[in-house]
CSV table of C-alpha atoms in Angstrom, one decimal:
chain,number,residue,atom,x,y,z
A,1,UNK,CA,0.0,0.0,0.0
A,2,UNK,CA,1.2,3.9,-0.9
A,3,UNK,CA,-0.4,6.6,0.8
A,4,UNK,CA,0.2,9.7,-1.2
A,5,UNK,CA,0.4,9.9,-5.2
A,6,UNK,CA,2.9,13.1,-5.2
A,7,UNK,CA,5.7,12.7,-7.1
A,8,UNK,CA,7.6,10.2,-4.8
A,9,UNK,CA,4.3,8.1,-4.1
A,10,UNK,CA,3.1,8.3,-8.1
A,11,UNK,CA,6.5,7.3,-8.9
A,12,UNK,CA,6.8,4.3,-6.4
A,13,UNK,CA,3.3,3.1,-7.5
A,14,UNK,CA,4.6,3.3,-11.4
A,15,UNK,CA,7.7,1.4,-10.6
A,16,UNK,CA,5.8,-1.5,-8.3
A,17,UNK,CA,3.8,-2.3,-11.2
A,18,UNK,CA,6.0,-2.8,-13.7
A,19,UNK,CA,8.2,-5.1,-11.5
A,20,UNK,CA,5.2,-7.3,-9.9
A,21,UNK,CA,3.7,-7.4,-13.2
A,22,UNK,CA,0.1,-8.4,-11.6
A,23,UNK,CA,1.8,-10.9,-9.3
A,24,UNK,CA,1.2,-8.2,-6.3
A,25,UNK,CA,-1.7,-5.9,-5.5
A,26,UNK,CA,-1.2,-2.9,-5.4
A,27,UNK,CA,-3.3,-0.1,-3.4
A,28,UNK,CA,-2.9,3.7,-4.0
A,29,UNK,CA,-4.6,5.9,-1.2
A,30,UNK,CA,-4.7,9.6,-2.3
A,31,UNK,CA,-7.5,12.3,-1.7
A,32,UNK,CA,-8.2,12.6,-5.3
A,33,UNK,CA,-7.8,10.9,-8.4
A,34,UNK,CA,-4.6,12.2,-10.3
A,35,UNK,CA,-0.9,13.4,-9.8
A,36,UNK,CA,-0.4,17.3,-9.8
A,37,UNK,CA,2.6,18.2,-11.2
A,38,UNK,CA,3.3,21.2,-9.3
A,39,UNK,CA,6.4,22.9,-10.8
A,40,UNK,CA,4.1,24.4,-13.6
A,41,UNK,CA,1.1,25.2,-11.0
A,42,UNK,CA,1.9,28.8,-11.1
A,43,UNK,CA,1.1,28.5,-14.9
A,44,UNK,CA,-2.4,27.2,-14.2
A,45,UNK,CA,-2.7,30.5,-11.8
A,46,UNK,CA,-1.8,32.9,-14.9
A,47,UNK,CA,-4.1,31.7,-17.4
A,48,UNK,CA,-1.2,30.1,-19.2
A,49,UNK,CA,-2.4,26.1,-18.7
A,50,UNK,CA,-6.0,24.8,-18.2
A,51,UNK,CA,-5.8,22.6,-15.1
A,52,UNK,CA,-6.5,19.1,-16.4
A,53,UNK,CA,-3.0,19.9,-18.5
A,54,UNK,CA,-0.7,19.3,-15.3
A,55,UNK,CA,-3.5,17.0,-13.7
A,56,UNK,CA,-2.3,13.3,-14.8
A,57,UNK,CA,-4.8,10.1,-14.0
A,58,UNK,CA,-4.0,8.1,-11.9
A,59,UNK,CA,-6.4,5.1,-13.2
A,60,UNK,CA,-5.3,6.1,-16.2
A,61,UNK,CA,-1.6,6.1,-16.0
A,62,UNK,CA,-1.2,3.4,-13.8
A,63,UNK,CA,-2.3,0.1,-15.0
A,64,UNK,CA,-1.9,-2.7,-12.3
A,65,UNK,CA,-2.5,-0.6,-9.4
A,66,UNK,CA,-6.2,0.5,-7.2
A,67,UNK,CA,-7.0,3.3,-6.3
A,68,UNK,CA,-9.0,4.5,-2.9
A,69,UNK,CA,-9.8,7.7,-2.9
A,70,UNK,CA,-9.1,9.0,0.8
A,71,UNK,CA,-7.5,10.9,3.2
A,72,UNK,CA,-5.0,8.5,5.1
A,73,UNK,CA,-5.5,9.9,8.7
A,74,UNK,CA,-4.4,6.8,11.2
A,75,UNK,CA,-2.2,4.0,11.1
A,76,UNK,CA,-2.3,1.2,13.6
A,77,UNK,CA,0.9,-0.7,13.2
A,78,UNK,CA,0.5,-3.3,14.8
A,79,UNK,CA,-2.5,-4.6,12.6
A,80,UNK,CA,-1.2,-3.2,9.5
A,81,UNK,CA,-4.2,-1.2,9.2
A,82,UNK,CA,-4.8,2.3,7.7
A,83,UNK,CA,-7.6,4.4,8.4
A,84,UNK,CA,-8.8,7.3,6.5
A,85,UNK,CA,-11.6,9.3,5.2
A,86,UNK,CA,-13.3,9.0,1.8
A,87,UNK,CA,-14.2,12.0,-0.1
A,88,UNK,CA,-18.1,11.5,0.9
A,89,UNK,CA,-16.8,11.7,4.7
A,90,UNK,CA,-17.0,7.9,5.2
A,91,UNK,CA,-14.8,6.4,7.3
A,92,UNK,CA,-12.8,3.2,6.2
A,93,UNK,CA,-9.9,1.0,6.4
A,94,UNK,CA,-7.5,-1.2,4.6
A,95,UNK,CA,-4.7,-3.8,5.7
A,96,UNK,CA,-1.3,-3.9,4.3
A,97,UNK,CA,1.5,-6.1,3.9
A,98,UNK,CA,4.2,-3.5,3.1
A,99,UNK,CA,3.7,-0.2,3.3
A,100,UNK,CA,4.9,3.1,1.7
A,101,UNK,CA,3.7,6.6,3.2
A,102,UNK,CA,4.5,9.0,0.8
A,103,UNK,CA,1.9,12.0,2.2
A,104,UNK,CA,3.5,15.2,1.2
A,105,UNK,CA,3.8,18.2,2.8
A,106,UNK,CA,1.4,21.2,3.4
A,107,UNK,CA,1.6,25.3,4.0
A,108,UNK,CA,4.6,26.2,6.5
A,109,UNK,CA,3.0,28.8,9.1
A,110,UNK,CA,4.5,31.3,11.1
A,111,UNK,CA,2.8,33.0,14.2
A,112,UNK,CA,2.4,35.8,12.4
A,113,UNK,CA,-0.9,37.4,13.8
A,114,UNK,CA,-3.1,37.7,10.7
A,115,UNK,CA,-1.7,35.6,8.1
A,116,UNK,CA,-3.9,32.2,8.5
A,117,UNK,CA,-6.7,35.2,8.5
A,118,UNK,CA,-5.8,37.6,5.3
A,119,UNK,CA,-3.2,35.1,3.4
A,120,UNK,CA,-3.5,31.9,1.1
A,121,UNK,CA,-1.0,29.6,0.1
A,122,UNK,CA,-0.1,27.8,-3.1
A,123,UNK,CA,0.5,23.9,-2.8
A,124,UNK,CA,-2.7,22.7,-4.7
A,125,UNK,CA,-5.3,23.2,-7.4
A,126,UNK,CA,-7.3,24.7,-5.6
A,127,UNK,CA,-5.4,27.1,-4.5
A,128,UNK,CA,-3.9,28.0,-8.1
A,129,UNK,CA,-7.7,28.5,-9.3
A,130,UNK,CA,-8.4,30.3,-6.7
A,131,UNK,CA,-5.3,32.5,-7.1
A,132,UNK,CA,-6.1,33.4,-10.8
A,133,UNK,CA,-10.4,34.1,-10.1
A,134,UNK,CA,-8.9,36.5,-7.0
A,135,UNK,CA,-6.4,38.3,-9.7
A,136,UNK,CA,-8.9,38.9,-12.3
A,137,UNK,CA,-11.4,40.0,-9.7
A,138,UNK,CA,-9.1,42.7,-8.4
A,139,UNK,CA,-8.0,43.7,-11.6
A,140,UNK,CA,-11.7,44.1,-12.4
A,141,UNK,CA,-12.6,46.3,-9.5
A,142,UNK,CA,-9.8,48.2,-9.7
A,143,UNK,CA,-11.0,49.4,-12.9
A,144,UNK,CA,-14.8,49.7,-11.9
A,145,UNK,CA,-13.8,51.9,-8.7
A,146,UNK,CA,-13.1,56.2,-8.7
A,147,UNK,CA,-11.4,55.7,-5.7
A,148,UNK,CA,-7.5,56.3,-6.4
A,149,UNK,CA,-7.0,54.6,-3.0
A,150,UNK,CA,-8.9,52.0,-3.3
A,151,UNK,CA,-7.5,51.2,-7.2
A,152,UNK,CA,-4.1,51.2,-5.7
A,153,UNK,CA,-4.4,48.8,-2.9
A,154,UNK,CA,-6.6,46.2,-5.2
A,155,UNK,CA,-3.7,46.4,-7.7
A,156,UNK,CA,-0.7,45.3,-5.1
A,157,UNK,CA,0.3,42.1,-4.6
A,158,UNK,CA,2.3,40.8,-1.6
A,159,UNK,CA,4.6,37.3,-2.2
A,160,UNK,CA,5.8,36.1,0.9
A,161,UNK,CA,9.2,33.8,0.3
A,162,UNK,CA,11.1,34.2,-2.3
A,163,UNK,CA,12.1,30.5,-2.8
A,164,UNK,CA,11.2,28.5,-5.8
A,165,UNK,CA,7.5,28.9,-5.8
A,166,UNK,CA,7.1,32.7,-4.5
A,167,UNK,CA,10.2,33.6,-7.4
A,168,UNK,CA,7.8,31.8,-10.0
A,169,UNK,CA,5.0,32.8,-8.7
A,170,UNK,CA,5.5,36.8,-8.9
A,171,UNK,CA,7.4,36.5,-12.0
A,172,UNK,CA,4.5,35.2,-13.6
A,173,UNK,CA,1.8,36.9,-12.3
A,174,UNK,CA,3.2,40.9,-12.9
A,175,UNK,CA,3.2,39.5,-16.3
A,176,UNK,CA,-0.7,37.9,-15.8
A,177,UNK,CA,-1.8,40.9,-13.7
A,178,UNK,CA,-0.1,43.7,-16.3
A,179,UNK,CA,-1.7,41.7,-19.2
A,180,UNK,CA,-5.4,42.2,-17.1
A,181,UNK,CA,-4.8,45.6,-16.9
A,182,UNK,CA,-4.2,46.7,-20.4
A,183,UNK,CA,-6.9,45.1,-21.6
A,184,UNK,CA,-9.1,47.3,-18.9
A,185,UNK,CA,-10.3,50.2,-20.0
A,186,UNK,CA,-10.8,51.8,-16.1
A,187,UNK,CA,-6.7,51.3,-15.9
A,188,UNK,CA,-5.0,52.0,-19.3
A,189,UNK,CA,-4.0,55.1,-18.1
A,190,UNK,CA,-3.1,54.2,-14.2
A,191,UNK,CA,0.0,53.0,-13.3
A,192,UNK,CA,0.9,49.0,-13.3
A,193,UNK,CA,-0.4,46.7,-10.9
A,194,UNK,CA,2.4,46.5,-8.3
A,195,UNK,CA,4.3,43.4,-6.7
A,196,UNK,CA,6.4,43.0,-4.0
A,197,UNK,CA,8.2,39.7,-2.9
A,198,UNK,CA,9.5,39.7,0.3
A,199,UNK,CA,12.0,37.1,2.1
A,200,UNK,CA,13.7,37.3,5.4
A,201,UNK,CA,17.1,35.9,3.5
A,202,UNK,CA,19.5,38.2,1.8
A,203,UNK,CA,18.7,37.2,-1.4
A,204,UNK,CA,16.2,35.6,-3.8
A,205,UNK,CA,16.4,31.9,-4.1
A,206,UNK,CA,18.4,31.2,-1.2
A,207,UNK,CA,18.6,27.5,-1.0
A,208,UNK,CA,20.0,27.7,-4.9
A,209,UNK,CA,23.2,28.8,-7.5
A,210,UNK,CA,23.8,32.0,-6.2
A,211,UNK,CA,23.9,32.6,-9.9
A,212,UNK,CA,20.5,31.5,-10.5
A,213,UNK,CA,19.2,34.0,-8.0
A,214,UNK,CA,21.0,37.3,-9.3
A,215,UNK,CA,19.3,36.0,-12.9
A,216,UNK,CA,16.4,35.8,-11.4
A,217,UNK,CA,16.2,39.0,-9.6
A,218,UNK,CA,17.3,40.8,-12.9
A,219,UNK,CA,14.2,39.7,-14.6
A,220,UNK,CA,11.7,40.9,-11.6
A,221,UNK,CA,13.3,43.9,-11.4
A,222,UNK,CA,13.3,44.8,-14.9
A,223,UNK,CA,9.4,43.8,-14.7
A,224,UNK,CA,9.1,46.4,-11.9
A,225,UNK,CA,8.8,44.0,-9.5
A,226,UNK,CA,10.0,45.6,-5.5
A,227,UNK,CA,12.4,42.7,-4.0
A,228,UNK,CA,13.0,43.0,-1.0
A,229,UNK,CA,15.3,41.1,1.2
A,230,UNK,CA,15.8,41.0,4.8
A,231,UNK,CA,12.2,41.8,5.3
A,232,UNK,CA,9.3,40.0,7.4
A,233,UNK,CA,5.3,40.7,7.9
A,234,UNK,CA,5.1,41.5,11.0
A,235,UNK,CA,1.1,41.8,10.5
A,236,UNK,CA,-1.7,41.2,8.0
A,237,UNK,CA,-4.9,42.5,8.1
A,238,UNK,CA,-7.5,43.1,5.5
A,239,UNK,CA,-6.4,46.0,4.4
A,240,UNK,CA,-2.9,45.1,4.2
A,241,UNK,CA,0.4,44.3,5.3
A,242,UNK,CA,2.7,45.6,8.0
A,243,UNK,CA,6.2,45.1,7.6
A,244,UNK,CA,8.9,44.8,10.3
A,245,UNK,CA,10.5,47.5,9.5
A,246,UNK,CA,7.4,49.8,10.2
A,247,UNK,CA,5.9,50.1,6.4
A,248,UNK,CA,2.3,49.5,6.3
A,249,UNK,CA,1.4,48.2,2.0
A,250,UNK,CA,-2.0,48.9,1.5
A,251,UNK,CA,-3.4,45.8,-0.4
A,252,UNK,CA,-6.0,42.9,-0.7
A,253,UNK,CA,-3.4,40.1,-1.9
A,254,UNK,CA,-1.6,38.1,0.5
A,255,UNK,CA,0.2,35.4,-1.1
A,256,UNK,CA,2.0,32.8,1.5
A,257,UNK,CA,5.0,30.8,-0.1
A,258,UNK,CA,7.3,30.8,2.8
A,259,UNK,CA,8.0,27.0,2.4
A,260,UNK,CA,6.4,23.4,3.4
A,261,UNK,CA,5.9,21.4,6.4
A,262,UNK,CA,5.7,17.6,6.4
A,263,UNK,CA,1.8,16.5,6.3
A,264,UNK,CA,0.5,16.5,10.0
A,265,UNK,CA,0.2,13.0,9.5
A,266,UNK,CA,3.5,12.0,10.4
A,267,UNK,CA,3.5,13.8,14.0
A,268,UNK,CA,0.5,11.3,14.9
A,269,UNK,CA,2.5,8.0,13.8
A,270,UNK,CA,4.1,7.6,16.9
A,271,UNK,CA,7.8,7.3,15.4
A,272,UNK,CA,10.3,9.4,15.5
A,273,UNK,CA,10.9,12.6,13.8
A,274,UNK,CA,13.7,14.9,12.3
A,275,UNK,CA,12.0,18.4,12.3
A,276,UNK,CA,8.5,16.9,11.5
A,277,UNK,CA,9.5,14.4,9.0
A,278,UNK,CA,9.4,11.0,9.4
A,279,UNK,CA,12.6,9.1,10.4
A,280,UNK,CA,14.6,6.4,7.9
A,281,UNK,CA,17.0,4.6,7.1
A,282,UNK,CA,19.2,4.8,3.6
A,283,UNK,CA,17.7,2.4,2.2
A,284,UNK,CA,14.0,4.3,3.6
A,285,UNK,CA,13.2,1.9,5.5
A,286,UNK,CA,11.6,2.9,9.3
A,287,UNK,CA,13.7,1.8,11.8
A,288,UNK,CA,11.9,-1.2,13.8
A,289,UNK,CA,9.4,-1.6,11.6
A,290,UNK,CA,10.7,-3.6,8.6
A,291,UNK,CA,7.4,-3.5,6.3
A,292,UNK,CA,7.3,0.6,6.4
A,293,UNK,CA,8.6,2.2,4.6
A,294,UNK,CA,8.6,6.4,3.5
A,295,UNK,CA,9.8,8.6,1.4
A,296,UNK,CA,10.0,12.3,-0.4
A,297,UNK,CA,8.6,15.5,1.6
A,298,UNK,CA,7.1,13.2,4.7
A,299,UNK,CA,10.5,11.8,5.3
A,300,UNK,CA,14.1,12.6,6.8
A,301,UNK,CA,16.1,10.8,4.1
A,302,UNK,CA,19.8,10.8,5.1
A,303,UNK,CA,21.7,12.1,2.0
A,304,UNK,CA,24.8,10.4,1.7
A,305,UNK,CA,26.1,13.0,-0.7
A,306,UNK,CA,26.7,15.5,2.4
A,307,UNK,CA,27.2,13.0,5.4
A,308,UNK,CA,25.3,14.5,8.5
A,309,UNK,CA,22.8,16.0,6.4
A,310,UNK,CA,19.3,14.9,4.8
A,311,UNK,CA,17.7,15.5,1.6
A,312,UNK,CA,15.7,18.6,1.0
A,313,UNK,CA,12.6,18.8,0.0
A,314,UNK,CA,12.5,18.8,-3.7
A,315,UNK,CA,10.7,17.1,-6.5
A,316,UNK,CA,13.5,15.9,-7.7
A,317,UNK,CA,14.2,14.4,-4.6
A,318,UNK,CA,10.9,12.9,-4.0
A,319,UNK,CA,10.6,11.3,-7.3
A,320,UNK,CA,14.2,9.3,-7.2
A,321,UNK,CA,13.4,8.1,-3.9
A,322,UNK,CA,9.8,6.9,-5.3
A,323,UNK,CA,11.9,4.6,-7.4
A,324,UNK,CA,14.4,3.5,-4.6
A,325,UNK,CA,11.4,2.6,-2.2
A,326,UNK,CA,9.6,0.2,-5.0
A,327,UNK,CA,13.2,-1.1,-5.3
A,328,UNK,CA,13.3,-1.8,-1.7
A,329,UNK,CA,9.8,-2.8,-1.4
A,330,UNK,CA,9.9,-5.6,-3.7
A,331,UNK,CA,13.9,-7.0,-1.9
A,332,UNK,CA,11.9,-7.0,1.3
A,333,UNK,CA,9.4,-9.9,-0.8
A,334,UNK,CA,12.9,-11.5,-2.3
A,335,UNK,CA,12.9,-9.9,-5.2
A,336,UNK,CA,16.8,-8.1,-5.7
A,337,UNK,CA,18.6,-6.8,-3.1
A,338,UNK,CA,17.7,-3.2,-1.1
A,339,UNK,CA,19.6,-0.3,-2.3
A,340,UNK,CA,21.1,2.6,-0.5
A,341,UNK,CA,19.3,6.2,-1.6
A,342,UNK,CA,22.2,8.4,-2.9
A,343,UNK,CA,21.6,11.2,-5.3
A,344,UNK,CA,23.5,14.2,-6.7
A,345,UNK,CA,21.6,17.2,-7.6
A,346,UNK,CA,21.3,17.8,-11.4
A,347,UNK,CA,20.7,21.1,-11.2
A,348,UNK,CA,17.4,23.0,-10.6
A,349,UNK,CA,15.3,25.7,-13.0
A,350,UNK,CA,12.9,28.7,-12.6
A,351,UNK,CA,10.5,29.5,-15.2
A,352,UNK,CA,10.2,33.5,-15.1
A,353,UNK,CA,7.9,33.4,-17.4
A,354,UNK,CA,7.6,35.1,-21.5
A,355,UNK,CA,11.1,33.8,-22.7
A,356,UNK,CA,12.5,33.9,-19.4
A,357,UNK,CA,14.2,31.5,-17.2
A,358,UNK,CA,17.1,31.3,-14.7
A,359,UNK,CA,18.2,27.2,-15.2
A,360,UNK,CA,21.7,25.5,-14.8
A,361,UNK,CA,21.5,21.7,-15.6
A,362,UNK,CA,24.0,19.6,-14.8
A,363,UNK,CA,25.4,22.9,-12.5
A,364,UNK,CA,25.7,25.0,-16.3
A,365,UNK,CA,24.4,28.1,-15.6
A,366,UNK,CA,22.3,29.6,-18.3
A,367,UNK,CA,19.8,32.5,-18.6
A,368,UNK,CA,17.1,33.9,-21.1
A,369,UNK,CA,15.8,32.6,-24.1
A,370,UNK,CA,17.9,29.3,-24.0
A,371,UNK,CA,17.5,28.4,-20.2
A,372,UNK,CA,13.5,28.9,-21.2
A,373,UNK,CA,13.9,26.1,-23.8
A,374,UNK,CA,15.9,23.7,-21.4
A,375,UNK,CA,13.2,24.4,-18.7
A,376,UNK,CA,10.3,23.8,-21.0
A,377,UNK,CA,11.8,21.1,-22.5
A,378,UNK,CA,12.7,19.6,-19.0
A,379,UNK,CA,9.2,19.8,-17.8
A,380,UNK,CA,7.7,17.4,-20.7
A,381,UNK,CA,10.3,15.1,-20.0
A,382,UNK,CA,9.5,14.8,-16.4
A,383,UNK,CA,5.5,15.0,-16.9
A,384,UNK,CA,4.2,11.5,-16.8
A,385,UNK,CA,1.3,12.3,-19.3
A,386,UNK,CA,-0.8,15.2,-21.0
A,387,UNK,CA,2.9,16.2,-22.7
A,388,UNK,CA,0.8,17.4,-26.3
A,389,UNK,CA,-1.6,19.1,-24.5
A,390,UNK,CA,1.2,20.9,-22.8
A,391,UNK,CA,3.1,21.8,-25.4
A,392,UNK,CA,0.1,23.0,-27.0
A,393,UNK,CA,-1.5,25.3,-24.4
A,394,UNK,CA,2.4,27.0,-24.6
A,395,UNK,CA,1.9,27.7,-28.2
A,396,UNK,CA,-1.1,28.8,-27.9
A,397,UNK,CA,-0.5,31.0,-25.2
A,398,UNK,CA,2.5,32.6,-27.5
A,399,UNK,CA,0.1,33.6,-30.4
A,400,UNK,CA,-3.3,34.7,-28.4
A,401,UNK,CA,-3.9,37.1,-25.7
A,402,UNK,CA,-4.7,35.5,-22.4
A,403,UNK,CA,-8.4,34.9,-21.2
A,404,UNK,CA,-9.0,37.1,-18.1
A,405,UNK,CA,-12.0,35.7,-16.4
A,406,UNK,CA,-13.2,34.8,-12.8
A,407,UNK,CA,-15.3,31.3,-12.6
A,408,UNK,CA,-16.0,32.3,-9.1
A,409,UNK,CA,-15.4,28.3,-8.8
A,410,UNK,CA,-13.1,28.4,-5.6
A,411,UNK,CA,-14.0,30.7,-2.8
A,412,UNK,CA,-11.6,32.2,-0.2
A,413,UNK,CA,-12.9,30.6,2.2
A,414,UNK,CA,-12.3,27.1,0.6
A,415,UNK,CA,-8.7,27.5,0.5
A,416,UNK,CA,-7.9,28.5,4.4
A,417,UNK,CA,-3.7,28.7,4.8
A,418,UNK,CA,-4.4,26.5,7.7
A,419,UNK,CA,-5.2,23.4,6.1
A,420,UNK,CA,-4.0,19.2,6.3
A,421,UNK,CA,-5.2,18.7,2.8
A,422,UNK,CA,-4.0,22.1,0.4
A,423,UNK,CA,-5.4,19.4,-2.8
A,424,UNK,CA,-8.4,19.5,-1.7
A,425,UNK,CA,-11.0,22.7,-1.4
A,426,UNK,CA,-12.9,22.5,1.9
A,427,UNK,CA,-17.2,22.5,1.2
A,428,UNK,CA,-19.7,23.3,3.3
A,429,UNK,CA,-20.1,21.7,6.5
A,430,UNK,CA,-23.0,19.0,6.2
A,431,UNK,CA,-22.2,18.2,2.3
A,432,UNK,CA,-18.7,16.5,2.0
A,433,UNK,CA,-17.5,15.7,-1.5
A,434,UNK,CA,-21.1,15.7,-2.1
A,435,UNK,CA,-22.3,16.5,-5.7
């Protein structure tokens, strides 16, 4: 059994099936029914992707292997049992022989007063959609209102963490949000929408090429984008943000990308942890338990590349070890022999959007046009489906204008910061899943 189709559990799952080759059932427990491939969310959030492009079945891609839709919240042990919670709130259960928790991670909080209020985060579809309706709509108001106040403060947008996700994040949405406004008649002649990312480290990007960040920056600031390092919310409300350095930004956008957590799953195992994450082995095995296993965001994955150290928490990470564990899985039934986890980086990528990108595979810096290309071309290598459709919506979206409209589909208070299960958009209480 894998609980969690991200990219280490969707790549496990793969992997187990096309070793056991039906002699083994496999179960896949995940809260809905395909594998997000995040890194080109913030694409879905600007109008650029539909969402079924980066939404990849999981019945459809992955022969051999059943699917429960749930939400894994329990796991006895000691009777191999896990209990979760289907999308019509029923409760059930399932029994395992070996078993793989691959959960994920969630929005990293801060007790910031305000922020689980005022701010939303940007780990999950719903998130994304409800990101892009809350763009338009200020846009759109912006233009409607004679207030020059008010105009202003509906066109800012705060970006919390200037890491992988808030970098891509603002870069593409000045360009989104800019587009929107031209196209208003209300704001052709007021100024831009403004952005601001913010990050308590000294520069954008920190856990990367310090290369890759000064590219990065370049391209924001050229875009009019106000980086600013060394700087915290010290408040939010919902009329803004006040900074720590006294600054209050008048604004209606608060966009949380300060990092992930592991899924609060793992704190209720009962096993120990490494700063939230689940302890293992190198060969991700949990200690004292042979038939567990875990891997990717959930787990504290010694990396053997810097003794002393564990993995970070990276898709490219989570999707090696994926393979690893279904290696390991199957030697624990006598197939093969387990195998240590031991990866070297190959380099990481940020799509700026337009025909920019700050990329260095393989640790070659590049920048521009070309590092666009390798990024792009990167991304429908690593997408496990839906690769035309991709490449399609990209064309597309080089030719035509983009489509500014709200659905109105996702509400704010569907998407709370505070949340175990960012994938999945909280309903009214009483109707579950229902309809």
């Amino acid at each position: 059994m894998i609980v969690g189709a991200g990219f280490a559990g969707y790549t496990c799952a793969r992997a187990l099936a096309r070793q056991a080759s039906g002699a083994a059932e496999i179960v896949l427990v995940n809260p809905h029914d395909y594998f997000l491939y995040v890194p080109l969310l913030p694409e879905v959030a600007t109008g650029i992707l539909e969402p079924r492009r980066i939404s990849v079945s999981l019945t459809g891609t992955l022969p051999g292997v059943r699917l429960v839709l749930g939400h894994a919240h329990d796991v006895d042990f000691d009777a191999r049992r896990v209990a979760y919670t289907d999308p019509e709130d029923r409760e059930g259960s399932l029994t395992y022989d070996r078993l793989v928790l691959t959960v994920g991670s969630v929005n990293k909080l801060l007790p910031v007063p305000g922020v689980a209020e005022h701010a939303h985060g940007f780990r999950g579809m719903p998130e994304a959609l409800y990101l892009r309706d809350h763009m338009v709509r200020q846009i759109e108001l912006a233009g409607a209102t004679d207030d020059p106040a008010e105009r202003s403060a509906r066109t800012t947008f705060v970006v919390v963490g200037a890491g992988y996700t808030g970098t891509e994040v603002t870069a593409q949405g000045v360009l989104f949000t800019a587009a929107l406004a031209r196209q208003n008649t209300g704001l052709r002649d007021g100024p831009a929408p403004r952005w601001l990312l913010l990050d308590v480290a000294d520069r954008l990007l920190p856990g990367l090429d310090e290369r890759l960040s000064r590219a990065a920056e370049r391209v924001l600031r050229a875009r009019g984008v106000d980086v600013r390092t060394r700087t915290a919310v010290k408040e939010a409300t919902s009329e803004g943000v006040l900074l720590d350095d006294g600054e209050f930004i008048a604004g209606r956008s608060l966009i949380w990308c300060v990092g992930v957590r592991p899924d609060p799953l793992v704190n209720g195992l009962g096993l120990p942890t490494d700063q939230g994450r689940l302890c293992v082995d190198a060969y991700l095995g949990v200690p004292g338990r042979p038939e567990v296993f875990a891997c990717g965001d959930a787990a504290a994955v010694p990396d053997l590349t810097r003794p002393g150290e564990v993995t970070p928490m990276t898709a490219q990470h989570a999707q090696r070890q994926g393979k690893v564990a279904a290696h390991n899985v199957a030697a624990s039934c006598g197939q093969g022999s387990p195998r240590a986890y031991a990866h070297h980086d190959l380099g990481f990528m940020v799509d700026l959007g337009g025909i920019q990108a700050a990329a260095n595979p393989l640790h070659l810096p590049l920048s521009g046009p070309l590092a666009c290309a390798v990024t792009r071309g990167y991304h429908l290598l690593a997408m496990p489906g839906n690769r035309v459709r991709v490449a399609a919506d990209w064309l597309l979206d080089a030719v035509l204008p983009r489509q500014g409209v709200q659905l109105g589909l996702v509400r704010s208070w569907s998407v709370p910061l505070d949340t175990t299960s960012p994938e999945v958009a909280r309903v009214p209480r009483g109707t579950p899943g229902k309809g």
